[in-house]
Coordinates of C-alpha atoms and ligand atoms in Angstrom, one line a residue:
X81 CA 127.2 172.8 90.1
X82 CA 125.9 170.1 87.4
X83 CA 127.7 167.6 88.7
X84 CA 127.0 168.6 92.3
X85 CA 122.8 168.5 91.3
X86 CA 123.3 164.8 90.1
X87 CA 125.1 163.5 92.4
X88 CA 122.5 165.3 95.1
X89 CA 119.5 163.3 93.0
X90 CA 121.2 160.3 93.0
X91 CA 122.0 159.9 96.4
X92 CA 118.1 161.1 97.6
X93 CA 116.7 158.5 94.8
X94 CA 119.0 156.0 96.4
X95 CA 118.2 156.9 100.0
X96 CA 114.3 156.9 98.6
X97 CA 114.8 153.0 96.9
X98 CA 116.1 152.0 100.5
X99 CA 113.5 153.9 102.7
X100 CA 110.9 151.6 100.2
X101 CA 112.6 148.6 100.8
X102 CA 113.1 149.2 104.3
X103 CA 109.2 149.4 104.9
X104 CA 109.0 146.7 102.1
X105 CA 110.6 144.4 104.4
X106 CA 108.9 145.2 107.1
X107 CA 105.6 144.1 105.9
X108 CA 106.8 141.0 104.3
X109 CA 105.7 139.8 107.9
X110 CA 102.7 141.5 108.8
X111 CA 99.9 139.3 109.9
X112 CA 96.4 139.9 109.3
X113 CA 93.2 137.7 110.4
X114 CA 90.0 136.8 111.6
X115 CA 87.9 135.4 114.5
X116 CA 86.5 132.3 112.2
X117 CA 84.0 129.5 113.2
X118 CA 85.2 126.2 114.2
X119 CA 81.4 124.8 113.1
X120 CA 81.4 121.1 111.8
X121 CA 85.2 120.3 112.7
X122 CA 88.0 122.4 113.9
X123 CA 90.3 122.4 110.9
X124 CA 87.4 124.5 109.1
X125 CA 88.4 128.0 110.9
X126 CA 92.5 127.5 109.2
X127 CA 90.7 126.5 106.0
X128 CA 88.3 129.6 106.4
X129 CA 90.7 131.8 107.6
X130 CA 93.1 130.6 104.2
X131 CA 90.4 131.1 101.9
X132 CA 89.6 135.0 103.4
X133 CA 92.9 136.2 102.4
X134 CA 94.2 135.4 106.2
X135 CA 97.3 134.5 107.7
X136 CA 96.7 134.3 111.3
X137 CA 93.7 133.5 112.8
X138 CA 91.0 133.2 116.4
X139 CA 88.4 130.7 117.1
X140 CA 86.9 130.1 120.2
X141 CA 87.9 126.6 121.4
X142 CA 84.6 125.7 122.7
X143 CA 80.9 127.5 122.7
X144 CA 81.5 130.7 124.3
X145 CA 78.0 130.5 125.6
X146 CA 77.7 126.9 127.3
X147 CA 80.0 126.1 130.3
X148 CA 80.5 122.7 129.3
X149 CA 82.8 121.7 126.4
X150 CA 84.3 118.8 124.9
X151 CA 87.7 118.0 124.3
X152 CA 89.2 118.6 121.0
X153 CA 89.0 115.6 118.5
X154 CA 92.7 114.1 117.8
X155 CA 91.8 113.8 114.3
X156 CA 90.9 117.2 113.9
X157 CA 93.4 119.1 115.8
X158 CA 96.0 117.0 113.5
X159 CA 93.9 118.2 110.3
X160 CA 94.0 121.8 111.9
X161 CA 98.0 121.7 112.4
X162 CA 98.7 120.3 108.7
X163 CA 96.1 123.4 106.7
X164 CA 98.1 125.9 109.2
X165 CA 101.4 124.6 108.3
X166 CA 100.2 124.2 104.9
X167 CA 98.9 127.8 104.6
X168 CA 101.4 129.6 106.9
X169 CA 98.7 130.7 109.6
X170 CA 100.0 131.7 112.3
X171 CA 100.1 132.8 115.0
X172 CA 96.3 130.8 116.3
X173 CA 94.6 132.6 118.9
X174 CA 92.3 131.4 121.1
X175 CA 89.2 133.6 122.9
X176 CA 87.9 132.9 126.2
X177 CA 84.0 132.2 127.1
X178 CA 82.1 135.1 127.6
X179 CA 80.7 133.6 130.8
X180 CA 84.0 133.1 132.5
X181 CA 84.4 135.8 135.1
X182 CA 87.6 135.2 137.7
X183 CA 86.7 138.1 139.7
X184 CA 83.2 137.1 140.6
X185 CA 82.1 138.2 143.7
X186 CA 80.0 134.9 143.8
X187 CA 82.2 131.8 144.8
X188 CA 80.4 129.4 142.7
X189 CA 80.7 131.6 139.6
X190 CA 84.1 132.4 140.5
X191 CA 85.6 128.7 141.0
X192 CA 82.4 127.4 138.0
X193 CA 85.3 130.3 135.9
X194 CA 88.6 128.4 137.5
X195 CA 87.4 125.2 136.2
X196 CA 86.2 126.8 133.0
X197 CA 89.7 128.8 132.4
X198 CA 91.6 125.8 133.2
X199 CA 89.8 123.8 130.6
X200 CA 90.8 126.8 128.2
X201 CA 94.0 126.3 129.1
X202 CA 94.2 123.2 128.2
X203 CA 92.6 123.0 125.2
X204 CA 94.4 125.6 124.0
X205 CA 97.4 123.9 124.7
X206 CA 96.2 120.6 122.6
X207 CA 94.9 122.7 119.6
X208 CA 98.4 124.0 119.3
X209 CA 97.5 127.8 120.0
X210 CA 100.3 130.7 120.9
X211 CA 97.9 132.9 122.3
X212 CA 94.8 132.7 124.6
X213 CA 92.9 135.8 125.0
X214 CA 90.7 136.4 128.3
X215 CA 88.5 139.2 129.4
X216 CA 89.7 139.9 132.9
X217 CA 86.1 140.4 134.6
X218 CA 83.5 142.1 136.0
X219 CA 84.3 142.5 140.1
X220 CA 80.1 143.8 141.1
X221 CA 80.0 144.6 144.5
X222 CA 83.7 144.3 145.1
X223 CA 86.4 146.8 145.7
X224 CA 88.3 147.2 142.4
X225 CA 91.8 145.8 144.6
X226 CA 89.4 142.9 145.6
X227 CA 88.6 142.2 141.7
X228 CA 91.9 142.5 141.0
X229 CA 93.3 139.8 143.5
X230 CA 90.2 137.4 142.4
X231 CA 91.6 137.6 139.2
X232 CA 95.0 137.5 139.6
X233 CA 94.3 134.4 142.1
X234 CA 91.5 132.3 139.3
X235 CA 94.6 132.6 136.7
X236 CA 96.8 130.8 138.9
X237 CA 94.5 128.5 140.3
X238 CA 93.5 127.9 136.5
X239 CA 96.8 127.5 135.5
X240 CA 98.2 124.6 138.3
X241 CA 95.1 122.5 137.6
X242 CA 95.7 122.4 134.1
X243 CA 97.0 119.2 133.1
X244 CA 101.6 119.7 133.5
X245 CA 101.9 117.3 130.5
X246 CA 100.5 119.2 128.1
X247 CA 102.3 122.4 130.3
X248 CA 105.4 121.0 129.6
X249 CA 107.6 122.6 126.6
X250 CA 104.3 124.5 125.8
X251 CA 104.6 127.7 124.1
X252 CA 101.0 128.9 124.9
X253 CA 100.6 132.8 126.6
X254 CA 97.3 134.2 128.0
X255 CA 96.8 137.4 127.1
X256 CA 95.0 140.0 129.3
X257 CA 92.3 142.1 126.8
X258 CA 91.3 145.7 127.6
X259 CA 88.0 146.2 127.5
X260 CA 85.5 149.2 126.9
X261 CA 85.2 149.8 130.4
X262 CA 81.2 149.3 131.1
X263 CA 80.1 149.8 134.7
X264 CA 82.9 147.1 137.1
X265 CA 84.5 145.9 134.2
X266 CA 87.9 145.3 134.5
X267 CA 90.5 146.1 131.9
X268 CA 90.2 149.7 130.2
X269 CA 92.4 150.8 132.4
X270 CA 96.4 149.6 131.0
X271 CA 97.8 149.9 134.9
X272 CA 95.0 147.3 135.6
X273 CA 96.1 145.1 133.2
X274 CA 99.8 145.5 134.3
X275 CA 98.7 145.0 137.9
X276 CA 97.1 141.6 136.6
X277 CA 100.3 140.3 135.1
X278 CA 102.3 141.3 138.4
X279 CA 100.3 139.3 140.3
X280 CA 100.0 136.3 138.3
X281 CA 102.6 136.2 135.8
X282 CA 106.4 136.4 136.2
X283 CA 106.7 135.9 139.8
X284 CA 104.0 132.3 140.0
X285 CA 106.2 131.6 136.3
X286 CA 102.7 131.7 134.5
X287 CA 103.3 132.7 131.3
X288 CA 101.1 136.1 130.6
X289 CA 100.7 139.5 128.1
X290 CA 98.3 141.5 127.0
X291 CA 95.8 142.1 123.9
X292 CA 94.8 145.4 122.8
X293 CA 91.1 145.6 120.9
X294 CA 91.2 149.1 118.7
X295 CA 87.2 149.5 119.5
X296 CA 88.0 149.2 123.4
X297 CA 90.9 151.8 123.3
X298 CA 88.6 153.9 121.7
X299 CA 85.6 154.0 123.1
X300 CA 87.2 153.6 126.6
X301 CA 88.4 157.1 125.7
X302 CA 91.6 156.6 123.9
X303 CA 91.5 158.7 120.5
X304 CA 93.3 156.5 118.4
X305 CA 91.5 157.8 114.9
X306 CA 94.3 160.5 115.1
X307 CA 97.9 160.9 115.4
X308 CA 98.7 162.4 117.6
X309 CA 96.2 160.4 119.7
X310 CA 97.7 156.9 118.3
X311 CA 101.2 158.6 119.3
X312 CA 99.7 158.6 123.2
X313 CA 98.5 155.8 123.1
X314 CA 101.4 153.8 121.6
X315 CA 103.4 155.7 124.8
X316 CA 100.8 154.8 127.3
X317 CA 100.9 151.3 126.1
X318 CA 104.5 150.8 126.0
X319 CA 104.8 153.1 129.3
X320 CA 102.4 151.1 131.4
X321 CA 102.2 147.4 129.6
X322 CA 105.4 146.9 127.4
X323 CA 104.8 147.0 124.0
X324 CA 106.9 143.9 123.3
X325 CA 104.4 141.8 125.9
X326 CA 101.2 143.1 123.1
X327 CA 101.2 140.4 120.6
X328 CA 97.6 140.8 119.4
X329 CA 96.2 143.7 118.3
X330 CA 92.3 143.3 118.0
X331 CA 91.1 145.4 114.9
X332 CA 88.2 146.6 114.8
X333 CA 86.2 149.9 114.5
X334 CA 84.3 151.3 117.1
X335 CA 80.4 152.2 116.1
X336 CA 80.0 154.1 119.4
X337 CA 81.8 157.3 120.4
X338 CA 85.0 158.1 122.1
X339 CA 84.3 157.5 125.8
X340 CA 81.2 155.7 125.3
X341 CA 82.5 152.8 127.2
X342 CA 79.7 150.8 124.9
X343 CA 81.1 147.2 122.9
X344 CA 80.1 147.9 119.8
X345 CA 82.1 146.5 116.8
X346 CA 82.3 148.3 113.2
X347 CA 83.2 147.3 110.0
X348 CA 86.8 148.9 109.1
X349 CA 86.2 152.2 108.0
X350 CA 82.5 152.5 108.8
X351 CA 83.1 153.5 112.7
X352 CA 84.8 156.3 114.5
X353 CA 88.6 155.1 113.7
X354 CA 88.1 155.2 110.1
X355 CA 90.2 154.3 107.2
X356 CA 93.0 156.9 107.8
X357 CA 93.0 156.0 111.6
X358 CA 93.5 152.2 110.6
X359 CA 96.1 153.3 108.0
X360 CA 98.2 154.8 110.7
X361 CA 97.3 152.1 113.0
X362 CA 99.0 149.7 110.4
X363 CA 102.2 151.3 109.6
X364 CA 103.1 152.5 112.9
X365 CA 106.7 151.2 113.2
X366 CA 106.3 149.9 116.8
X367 CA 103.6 147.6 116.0
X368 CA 104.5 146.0 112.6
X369 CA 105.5 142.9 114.9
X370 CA 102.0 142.7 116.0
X371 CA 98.8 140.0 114.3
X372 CA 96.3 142.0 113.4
X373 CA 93.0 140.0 114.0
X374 CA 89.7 141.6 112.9
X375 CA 86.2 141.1 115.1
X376 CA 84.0 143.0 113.0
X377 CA 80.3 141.5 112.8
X378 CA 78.9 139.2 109.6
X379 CA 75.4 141.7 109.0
X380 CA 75.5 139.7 105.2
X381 CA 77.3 137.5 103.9
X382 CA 81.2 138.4 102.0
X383 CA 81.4 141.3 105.2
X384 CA 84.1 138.8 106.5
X385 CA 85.9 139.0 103.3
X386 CA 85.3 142.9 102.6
X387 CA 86.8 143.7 106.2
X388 CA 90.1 141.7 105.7
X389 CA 90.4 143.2 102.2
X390 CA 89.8 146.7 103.7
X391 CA 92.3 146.3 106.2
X392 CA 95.3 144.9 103.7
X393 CA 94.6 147.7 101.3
X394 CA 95.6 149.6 103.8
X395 CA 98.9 148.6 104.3
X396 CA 101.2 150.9 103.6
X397 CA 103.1 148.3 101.0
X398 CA 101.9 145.2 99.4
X399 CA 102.5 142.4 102.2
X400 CA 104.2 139.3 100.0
X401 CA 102.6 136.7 102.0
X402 CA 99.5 138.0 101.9
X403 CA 99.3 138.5 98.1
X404 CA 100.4 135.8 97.4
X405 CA 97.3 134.1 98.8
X406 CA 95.1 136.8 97.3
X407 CA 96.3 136.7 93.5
X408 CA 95.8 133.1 93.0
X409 CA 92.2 133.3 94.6
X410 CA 91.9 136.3 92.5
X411 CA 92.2 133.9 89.0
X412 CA 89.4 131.3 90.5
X413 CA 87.1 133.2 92.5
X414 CA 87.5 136.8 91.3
X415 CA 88.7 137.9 94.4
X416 CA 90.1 141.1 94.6
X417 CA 93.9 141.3 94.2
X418 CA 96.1 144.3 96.5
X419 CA 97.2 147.8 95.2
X420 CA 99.5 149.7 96.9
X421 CA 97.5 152.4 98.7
X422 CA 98.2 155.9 98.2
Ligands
ZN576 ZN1 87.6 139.9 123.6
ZN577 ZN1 84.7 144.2 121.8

């Protein structure tokens, strides 16, 4: 009966030391980032994104407010590829303008977006970035099948005119982002999305996924802050998107309530999703593969800092990578070092 008891304990402590490794090794490779500013020269957002405790990061490759933009400087962009490889960041994600809108129901807004989106493109694919993130769109006095096809028809468009040379051997994807789902905005809706990526992606070979933002699933009505609404929502996604075509998860909080269908970013653990929903979020086995980028507003300054702590404390085990980074800050700058959560 001793003997029986012992070897019992021994096989649960060893099934215990494997279930820790197991999830040890599964966040060796989590990534957690930032949206960071490209101000000055481009090679500042890897730097900035390093010195936050990061390891994957967003910029936007241009003003998001001006249609015009410059090409990337050679120099830089060769700066910004040596601190990523330097620092492990990856992967880079670009964001789309905020005034690009494909399914316009004005033609010169619509093709001023194609030649906007096509720029992205391409800068994107000089930068050196996996990922390019765009809203879909806003289809005003349209049918929603008419915004749709606009859509679907600007990222083609966008994506022929964009220069083949720097298309060739490319590993650049656009991702599709859900949205909150104000008044004619497209994107809240996941079949949306996957209607968007039939259109345009597979079948005209344009390479396109999706990213999910955790303050759009939520106040588009999607009660993530809670298991069992995290559990539907990893099944709609997966049901109605394919999981394994979400890269890029977009975390932030939402400061509005669940079906607001209002854009408002919080701080990590200061909105409706909380620490515990974030927590969840995090160690959810299907979307450990995932970056993790945060969004969350600068109100003063170190928030930037306090929101990428805030989300690596809460994962579930201390992420190598990441604390590596963190520790040796930790001895200059007194940054904080990671605890395993409990
Ligand atoms: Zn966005
Ligand atoms: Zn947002």
């Amino acid at each position: 009966m001793i003997a029986y008891y012992r070897h019992g304990a021994a096989a649960s402590a060893r099934v215990a030391r494997y279930q820790k490794y197991r999830a040890l090794r599964l966040s060796l490779d989590l990534r957690i980032g930032i949206h960071t500013s490209t101000a000055g020269s481009i090679e500042r957002s890897a730097i900035k994104a390093h010195e936050l405790g990061a390891n994957t990061f967003q910029i936007f490759s241009s003003s998001p407010r001006m249609w015009r933009a410059k090409p990337p400087d050679p120099a830089q962009v060769h700066l910004l590829k040596r601190e990523r490889e330097r620092h492990d960041l990856k992967p880079l994600v670009v964001h789309d303008s905020y005034l690009i809108n494909l399914a316009s129901a004005d033609p010169v807004i619509r093709q001023r977006s194609i030649e906007a989106f096509t720029g992205e493109i391409e800068r994107s694919l000089v930068i050196g970035a996996e990922y390019l993130v765009a809203h879909p769109g806003n289809y005003k006095d349209l049918t929603l099948e008419q915004g749709l096809l606009n859509v679907a028809e600007g990222l083609a468009k966008s994506w022929r005119a964009a220069d083949s040379a720097l298309k060739r051997g490319a590993a650049l994807t656009i991702l599709l982002e859900n949205t909150a789902g104000a008044r004619n905005q497209l994107g809240a809706d996941f079949g949306d999305l996957a209607t968007l990526r039939t259109l345009a992606g597979p079948y005209l070979d344009i390479p396109i996924g999706y990213c999910l933002d955790t303050c759009h699933c939520y106040v588009s009505g999607r009660d993530i802050s809670t298991e069992a609404g995290l559990a539907a929502f990893i099944r709609e996604a997966d049901d109605s998107l394919g999981l394994d075509h979400v890269p890029v998860i977009h975390a932030n909080d939402a400061k509005t309530a669940l079906g607001s269908h209002l854009d408002r970013h919080a701080h990590i653990g200061a909105g409706y999703i909380g620490k515990e929903g974030f927590r969840r979020i995090l160690s959810h086995p299907r979307l450990r593969d995932k970056a993790f980028i945060l969004e969350t507003p600068v109100d003063k300054p170190g928030d930037d800092l306090r929101n990428v702590t805030a989300l690596k404390e809460l994962v579930p085990f201390p992420n190598k990578r990441l604390t590596t980074t963190e520790s040796k800050r930790s001895g200059t700058s007194g940054g904080r070092t990671i605890r395993r959560s409990t």
